[in-house]
Coordinates of C-alpha atoms and ligand atoms in Angstrom, one line a residue:
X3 CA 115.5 26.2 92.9
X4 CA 111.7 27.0 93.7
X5 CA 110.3 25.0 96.9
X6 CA 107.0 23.8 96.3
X7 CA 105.0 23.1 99.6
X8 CA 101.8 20.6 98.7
X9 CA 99.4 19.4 100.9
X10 CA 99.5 15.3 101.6
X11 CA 97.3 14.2 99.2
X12 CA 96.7 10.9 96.3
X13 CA 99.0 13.7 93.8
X14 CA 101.5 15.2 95.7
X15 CA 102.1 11.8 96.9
X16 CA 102.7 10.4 93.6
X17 CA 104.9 13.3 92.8
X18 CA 107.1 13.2 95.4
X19 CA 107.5 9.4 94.8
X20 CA 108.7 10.3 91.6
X21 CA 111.1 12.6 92.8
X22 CA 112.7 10.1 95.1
X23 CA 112.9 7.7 92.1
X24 CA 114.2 10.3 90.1
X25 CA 117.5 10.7 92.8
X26 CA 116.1 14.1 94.2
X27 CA 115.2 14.8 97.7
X28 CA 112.0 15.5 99.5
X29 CA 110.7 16.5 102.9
X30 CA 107.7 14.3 104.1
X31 CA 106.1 14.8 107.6
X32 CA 106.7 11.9 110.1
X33 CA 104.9 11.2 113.6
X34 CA 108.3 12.2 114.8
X35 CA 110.0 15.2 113.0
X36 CA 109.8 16.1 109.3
X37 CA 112.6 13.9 107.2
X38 CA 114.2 15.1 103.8
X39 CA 114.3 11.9 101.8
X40 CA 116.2 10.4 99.2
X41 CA 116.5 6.4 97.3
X42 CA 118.4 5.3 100.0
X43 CA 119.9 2.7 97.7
X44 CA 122.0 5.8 95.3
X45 CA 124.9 7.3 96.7
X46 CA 124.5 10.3 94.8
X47 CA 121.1 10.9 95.4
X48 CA 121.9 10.7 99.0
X49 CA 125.0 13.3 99.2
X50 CA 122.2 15.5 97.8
X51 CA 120.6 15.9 102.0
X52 CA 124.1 16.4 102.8
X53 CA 124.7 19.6 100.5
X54 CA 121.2 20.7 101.4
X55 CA 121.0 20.5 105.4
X56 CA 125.1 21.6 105.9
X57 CA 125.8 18.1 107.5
X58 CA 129.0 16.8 108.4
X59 CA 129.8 13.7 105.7
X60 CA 130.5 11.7 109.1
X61 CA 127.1 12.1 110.6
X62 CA 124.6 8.4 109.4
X63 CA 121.6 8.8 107.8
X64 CA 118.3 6.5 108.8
X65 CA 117.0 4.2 105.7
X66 CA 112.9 4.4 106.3
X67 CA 111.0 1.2 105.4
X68 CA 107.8 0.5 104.6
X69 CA 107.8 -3.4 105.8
X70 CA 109.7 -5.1 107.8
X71 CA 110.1 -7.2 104.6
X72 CA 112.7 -4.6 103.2
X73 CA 114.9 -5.1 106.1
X74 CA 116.6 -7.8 104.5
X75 CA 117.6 -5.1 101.5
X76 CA 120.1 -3.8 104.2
X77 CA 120.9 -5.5 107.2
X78 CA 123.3 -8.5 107.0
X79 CA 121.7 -10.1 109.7
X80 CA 118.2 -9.9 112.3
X81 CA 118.7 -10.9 115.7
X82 CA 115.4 -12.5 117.1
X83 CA 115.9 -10.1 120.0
X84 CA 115.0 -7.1 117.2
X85 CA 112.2 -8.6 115.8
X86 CA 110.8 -8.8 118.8
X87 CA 111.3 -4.9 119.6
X88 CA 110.3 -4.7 115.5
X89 CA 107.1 -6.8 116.1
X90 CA 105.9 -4.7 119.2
X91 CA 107.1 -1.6 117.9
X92 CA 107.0 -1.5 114.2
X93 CA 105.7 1.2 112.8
X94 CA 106.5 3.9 114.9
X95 CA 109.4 6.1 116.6
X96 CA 112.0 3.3 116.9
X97 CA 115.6 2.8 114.9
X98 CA 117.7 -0.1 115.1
X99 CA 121.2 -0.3 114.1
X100 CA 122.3 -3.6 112.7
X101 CA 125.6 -4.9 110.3
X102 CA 125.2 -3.3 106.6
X103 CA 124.9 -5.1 103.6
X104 CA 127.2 -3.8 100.9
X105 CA 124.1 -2.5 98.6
X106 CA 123.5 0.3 101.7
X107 CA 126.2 3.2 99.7
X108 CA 128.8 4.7 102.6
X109 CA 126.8 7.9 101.6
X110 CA 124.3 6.3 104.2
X111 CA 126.3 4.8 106.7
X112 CA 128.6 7.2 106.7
X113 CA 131.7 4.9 106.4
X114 CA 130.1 2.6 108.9
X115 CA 129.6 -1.3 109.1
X116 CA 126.3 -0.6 109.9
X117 CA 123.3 1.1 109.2
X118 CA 120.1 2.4 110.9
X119 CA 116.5 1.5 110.4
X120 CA 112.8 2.8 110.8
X121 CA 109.4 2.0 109.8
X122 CA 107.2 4.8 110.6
X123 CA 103.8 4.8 111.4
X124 CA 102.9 8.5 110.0
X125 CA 100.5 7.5 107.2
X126 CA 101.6 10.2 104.7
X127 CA 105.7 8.4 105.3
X128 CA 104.1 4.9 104.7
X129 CA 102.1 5.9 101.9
X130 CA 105.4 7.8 100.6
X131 CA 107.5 4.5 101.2
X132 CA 105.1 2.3 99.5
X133 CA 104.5 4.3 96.4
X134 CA 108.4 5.2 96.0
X135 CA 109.0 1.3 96.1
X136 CA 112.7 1.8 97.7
X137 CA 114.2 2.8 101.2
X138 CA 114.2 6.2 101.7
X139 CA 117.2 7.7 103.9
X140 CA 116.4 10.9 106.0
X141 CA 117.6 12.9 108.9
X142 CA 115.2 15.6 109.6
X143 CA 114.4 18.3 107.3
X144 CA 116.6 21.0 109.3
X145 CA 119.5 23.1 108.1
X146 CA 122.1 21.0 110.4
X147 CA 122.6 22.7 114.1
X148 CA 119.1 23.8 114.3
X149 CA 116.2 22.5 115.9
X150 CA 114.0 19.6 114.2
X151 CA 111.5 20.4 112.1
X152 CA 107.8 19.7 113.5
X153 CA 105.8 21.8 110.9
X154 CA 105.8 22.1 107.4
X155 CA 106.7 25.8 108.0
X156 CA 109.7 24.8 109.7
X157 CA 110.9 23.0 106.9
X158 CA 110.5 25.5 104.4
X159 CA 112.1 28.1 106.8
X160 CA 115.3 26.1 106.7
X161 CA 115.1 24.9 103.1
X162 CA 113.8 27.3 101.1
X163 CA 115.3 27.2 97.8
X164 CA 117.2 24.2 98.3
X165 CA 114.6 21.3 98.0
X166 CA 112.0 21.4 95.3
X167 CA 109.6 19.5 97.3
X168 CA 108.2 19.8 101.1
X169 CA 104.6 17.1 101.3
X170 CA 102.6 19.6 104.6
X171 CA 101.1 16.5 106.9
X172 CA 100.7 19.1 109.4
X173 CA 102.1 19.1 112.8
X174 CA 104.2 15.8 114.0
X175 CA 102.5 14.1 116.8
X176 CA 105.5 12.5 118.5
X177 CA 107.7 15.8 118.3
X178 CA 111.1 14.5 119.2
X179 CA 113.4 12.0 117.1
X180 CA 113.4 8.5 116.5
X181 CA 114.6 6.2 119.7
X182 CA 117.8 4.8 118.3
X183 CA 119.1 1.2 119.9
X184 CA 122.4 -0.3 118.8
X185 CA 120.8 -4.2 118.0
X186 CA 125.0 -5.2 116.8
X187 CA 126.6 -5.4 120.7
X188 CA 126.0 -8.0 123.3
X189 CA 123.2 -6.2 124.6
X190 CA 121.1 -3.7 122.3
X191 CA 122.1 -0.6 123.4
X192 CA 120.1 3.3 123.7
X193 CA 121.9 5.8 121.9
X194 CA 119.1 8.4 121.8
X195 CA 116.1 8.6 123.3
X196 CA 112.7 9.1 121.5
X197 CA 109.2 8.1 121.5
X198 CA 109.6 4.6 122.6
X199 CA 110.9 4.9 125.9
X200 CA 113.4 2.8 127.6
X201 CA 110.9 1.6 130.5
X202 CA 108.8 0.1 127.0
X203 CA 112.1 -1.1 125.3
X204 CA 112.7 -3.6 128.7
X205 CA 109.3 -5.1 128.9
X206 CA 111.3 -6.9 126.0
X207 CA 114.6 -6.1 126.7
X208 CA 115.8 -6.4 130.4
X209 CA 119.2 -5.7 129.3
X210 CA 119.0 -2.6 127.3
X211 CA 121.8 -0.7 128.6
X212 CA 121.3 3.4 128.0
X213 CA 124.9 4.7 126.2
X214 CA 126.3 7.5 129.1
X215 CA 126.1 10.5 126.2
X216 CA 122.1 10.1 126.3
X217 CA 122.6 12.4 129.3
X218 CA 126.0 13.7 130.1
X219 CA 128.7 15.5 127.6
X220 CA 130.8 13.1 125.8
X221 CA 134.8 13.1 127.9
X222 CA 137.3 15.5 126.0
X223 CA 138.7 12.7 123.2
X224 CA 136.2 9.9 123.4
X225 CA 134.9 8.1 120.3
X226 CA 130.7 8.8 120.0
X227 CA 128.8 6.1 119.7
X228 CA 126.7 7.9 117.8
X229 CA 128.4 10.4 115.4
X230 CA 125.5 12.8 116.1
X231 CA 125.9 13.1 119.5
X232 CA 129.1 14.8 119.4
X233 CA 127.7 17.8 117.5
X234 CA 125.3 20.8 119.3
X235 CA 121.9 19.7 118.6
X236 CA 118.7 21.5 118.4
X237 CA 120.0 24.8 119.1
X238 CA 118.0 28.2 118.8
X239 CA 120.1 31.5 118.2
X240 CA 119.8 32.2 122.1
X241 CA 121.7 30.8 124.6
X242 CA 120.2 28.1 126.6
X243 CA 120.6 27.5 130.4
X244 CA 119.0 24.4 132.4
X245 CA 118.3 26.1 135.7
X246 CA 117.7 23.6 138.1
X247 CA 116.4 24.7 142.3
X248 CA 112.7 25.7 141.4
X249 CA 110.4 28.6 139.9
X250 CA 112.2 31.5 142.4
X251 CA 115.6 30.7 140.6
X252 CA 114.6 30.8 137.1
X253 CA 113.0 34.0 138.2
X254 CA 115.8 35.6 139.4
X255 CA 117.9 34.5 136.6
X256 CA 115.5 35.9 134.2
X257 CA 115.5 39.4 136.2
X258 CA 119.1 39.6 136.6
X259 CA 119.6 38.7 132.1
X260 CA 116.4 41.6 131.7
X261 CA 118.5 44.2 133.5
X262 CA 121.4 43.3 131.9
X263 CA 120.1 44.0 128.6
X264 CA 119.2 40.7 127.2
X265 CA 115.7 39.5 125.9
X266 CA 115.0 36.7 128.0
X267 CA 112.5 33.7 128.1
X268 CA 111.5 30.5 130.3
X269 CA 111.0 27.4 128.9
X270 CA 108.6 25.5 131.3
X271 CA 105.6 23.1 131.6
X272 CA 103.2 26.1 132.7
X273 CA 103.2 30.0 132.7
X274 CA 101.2 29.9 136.2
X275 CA 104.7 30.6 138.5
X276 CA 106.5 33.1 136.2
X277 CA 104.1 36.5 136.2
X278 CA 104.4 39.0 133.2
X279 CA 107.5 37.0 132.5
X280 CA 108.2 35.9 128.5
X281 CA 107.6 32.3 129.1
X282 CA 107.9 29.1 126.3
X283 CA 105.1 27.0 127.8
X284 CA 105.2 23.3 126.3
X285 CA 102.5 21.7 128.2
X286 CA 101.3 19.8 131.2
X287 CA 102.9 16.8 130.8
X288 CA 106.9 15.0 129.3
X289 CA 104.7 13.8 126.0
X290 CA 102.6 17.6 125.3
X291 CA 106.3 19.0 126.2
X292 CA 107.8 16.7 123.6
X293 CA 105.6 17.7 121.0
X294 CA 106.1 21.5 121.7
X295 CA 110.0 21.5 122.2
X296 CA 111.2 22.5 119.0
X297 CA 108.5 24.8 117.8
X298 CA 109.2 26.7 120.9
X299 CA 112.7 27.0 120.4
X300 CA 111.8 28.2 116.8
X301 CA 109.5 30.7 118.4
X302 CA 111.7 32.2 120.6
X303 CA 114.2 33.0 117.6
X304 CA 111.1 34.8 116.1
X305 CA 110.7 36.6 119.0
X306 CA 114.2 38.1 119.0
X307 CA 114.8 35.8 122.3
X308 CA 118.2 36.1 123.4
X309 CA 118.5 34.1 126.5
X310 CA 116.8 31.2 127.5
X311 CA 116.4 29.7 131.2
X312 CA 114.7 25.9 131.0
X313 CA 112.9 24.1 133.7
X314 CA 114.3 20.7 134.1
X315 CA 112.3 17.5 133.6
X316 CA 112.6 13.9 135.5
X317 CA 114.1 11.8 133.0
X318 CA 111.7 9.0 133.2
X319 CA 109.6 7.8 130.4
X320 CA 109.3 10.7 128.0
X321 CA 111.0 13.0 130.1
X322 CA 114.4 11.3 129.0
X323 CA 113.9 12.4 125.2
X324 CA 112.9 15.6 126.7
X325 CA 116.0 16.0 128.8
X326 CA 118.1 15.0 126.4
X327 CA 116.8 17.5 123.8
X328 CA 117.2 20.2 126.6
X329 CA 120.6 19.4 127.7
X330 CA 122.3 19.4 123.4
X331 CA 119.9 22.6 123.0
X332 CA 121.7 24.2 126.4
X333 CA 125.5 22.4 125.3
X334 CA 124.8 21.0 128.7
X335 CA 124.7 24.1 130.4
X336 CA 123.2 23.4 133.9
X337 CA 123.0 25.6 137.0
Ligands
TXA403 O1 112.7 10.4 114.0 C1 113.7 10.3 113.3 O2 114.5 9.4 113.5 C2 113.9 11.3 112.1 C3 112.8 11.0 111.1 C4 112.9 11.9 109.9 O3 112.6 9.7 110.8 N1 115.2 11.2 111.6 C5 116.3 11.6 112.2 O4 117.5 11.5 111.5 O5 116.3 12.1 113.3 P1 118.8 12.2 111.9 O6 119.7 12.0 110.8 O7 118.5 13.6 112.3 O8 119.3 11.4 113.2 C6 119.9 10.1 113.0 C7 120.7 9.7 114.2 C8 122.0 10.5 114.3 O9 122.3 10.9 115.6 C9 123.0 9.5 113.7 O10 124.3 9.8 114.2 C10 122.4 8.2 114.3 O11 121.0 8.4 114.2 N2 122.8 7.1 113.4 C11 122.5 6.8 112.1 N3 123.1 5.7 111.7 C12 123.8 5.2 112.7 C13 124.7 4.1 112.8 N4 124.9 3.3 111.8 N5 125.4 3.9 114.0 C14 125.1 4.8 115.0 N6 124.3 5.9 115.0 C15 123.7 6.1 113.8
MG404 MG1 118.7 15.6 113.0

């Protein structure tokens, strides 16, 4: 199959709408990550992302709205509690999980009674939704294992020849995944952090709880909340250590991998404390870091990177997403 990458624009628009009512699958930037999207509503359009990104058949897919409207397409039932997190927070980086109606195909939910939900904000995903007229389902755009796509480029490295479609918004603003809160328990609950943080999420809901695997492994035999938190995430071909203690250590660790023989790199904020060291700089603060995460990691496999030592961030407000990333990329790996 040839991979056509078009710019966002009035055609390539229209195109890609009629590829995804056509049951073919397309990769459309999001403020988040890039998502390959299908008519969430056809099973067999849907297995298509499967075959294309390697994922496990157990692993849920998000259904993308254009309107709240279109909730009621999938969801059995609305808890006023999540339309109040919908009406502060709608469009943008947040997913709820609510009961499924039986038109959502097991395809989606994976075998679930229940089934995720977005609206983004990105205008090119909006204008996407709108013009395809259903909801779309899509993970991001990467072969599964590897990190999120944030570029166009990204996408195209990971799907070349398997999609016939990849709309170029340019680069994601957001950087990281959607926030994903369970709305079907007694109190929603945060299975992965994202771009609405929690400290947002309980200005309207004190009783978020935050699901223990945001942060540390899942025990040996214990049921995931969220199917994809049991698998490694965002992972670069180069092992990943979190190496906690300050700038000396990281250094040392680096020396010590360099003599060794390995080609090593620091993932930090700034370059400023690691001298004619390979550094990953992301930026100054949780939200630049975000954003630069996953291209970095992508970088450092371009640069034949073979080890990689990670600054760790305080998990408030964006630095939770962050940490989390950090921690699935290192298989929670922490010195
Ligand atoms: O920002 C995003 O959310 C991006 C863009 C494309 O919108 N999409 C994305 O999809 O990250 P994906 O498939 O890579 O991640 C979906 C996550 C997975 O961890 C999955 O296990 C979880 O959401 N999930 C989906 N449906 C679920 C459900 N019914 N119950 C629990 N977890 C669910
Ligand atoms: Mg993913």
């Amino acid at each position: 199959m040839k991979t056509v990458v078009l710019p966002v624009g009035e055609d390539a628009l229209a195109e890609a709408a009629r590829l995804i009512r056509a049951g073919e699958i397309v990769a459309f930037p999001t403020e988040t990550v890039y998502g390959l999207g299908a008519n969430a509503l056809d099973g067999a359009a849907v297995l298509k992302i499967f075959e294309a990104k390697g994922r496990p058949a157990d692993n849920p897919l998000i259904a993308h709205i254009a309107h709240p409207d279109a909730l009621s397409l999938l969801a059995r039932r609305v808890p006023e509690r999540a339309r109040a997190l919908m009406r502060a927070f709608w469009p943008g980086p947040l997913t709820l999980i609510f009961e499924k109606k039986d038109a959502v195909p097991a395809e989606v939910s994976a075998g679930l009674s229940t089934v995720a939900v977005r609206m983004p904000s990105h205008p090119a995903a909006a204008a996407l939704l709108r013009a395809a007229g259903v909801p779309v389902a899509a993970p991001s755009a990467n072969r599964s294992g590897r990190p999120s796509p944030t570029a166009a480029a990204h996408v195209l490295e990971d799907m070349d020849g398997r999609i016939p479609l990849i709309l170029d918004g340019g680069p994601c603003g957001v950087g990281v995944e959607s926030t994903v809160v369970d709305m079907t328990g007694a109190h929603p609950l945060l299975l992965r952090p994202g771009g609405v943080t929690p400290e947002m999420l309980r200005t309207l809901a004190p009783d978020l709880a935050i699901d223990p695997a945001v942060l540390h492994p899942l025990a040996p035999g214990a049921q995931a909340r969220s199917p994809g938190m049991k698998y490694r995430h965002y992972a670069p071909r180069a092992r990943v250590t979190v190496v906690t203690g300050g700038a000396d250590r990281l250094c040392a660790r680096y020396d010590a991998a360099l003599a060794a023989g390995e080609t090593p790199a620091i993932l930090c904020a700034n370059a400023a404390p690691y001298a004619a060291r390979r550094t990953l700089p992301l930026g100054a603060d949780a939200g630049a870091m975000a954003a630069h995460l996953f291209g970095a990691l992508r970088d450092a496999d371009a640069q034949g990177v073979t080890r990689i030592f990670a600054e760790p961030v305080g998990a408030e407000g964006m630095g939770l997403a962050l940490m989390n990333r950090l921690l699935r990329a290192a298989g929670f790996d922490v010195e």
